[in-house]
């Protein structure tokens, strides 16, 4: 049980920075390539959800 919790904690500590880097690069790419497109897409989804 202890070993399992140790492995899962290690796995998360390894994976978390990767997700953070992926998220940051997506954010930067969004700003560079088309933040307006993302905004339009998100607002469209919001309109669909609200309406």
Coordinates of C-alpha atoms in Angstrom, one line a residue:
X1 CA 0.0 0.0 0.0
X2 CA 2.8 2.3 0.9
X3 CA 4.7 1.4 -2.3
X4 CA 1.6 2.1 -4.4
X5 CA 1.1 5.5 -2.8
X6 CA 4.8 6.3 -3.3
X7 CA 4.6 5.3 -7.0
X8 CA 1.5 7.3 -7.6
X9 CA 3.0 10.4 -5.9
X10 CA 6.1 10.0 -8.0
X11 CA 4.1 9.6 -11.1
X12 CA 2.1 12.8 -10.4
X13 CA 5.3 14.7 -9.6
X14 CA 6.7 13.6 -13.0
X15 CA 3.6 14.2 -15.0
X16 CA 2.6 17.6 -13.4
X17 CA 5.4 19.7 -14.9
X18 CA 4.8 18.1 -18.3
X19 CA 1.1 19.2 -18.1
X20 CA 2.2 22.6 -16.9
X21 CA 4.6 23.1 -19.8
X22 CA 2.0 21.8 -22.3
X23 CA -0.6 24.2 -20.9
X24 CA 1.9 27.1 -21.0
X25 CA 2.9 26.4 -24.6
X26 CA -0.7 26.1 -25.6
X27 CA -1.4 29.4 -23.9
X28 CA 1.6 31.1 -25.7
X29 CA 0.6 29.5 -29.0
X30 CA -2.9 30.8 -28.5
X31 CA -1.7 34.3 -27.9
X32 CA 0.6 34.2 -30.9
X33 CA -1.5 32.3 -33.4
X34 CA -5.0 33.4 -32.7
X35 CA -6.2 34.5 -29.3
X36 CA -9.3 36.0 -31.0
X37 CA -10.2 32.6 -32.5
X38 CA -10.0 30.9 -29.1
X39 CA -12.1 33.7 -27.6
X40 CA -14.7 33.4 -30.4
X41 CA -14.8 29.6 -29.9
X42 CA -15.1 29.9 -26.1
X43 CA -17.8 32.5 -26.3
X44 CA -19.7 30.4 -28.9
X45 CA -19.6 27.4 -26.5
X46 CA -20.8 29.7 -23.7
X47 CA -23.6 30.9 -25.8
X48 CA -24.6 27.3 -26.6
X49 CA -24.5 26.4 -22.9
X50 CA -26.3 29.5 -21.7
X51 CA -28.8 29.7 -24.6

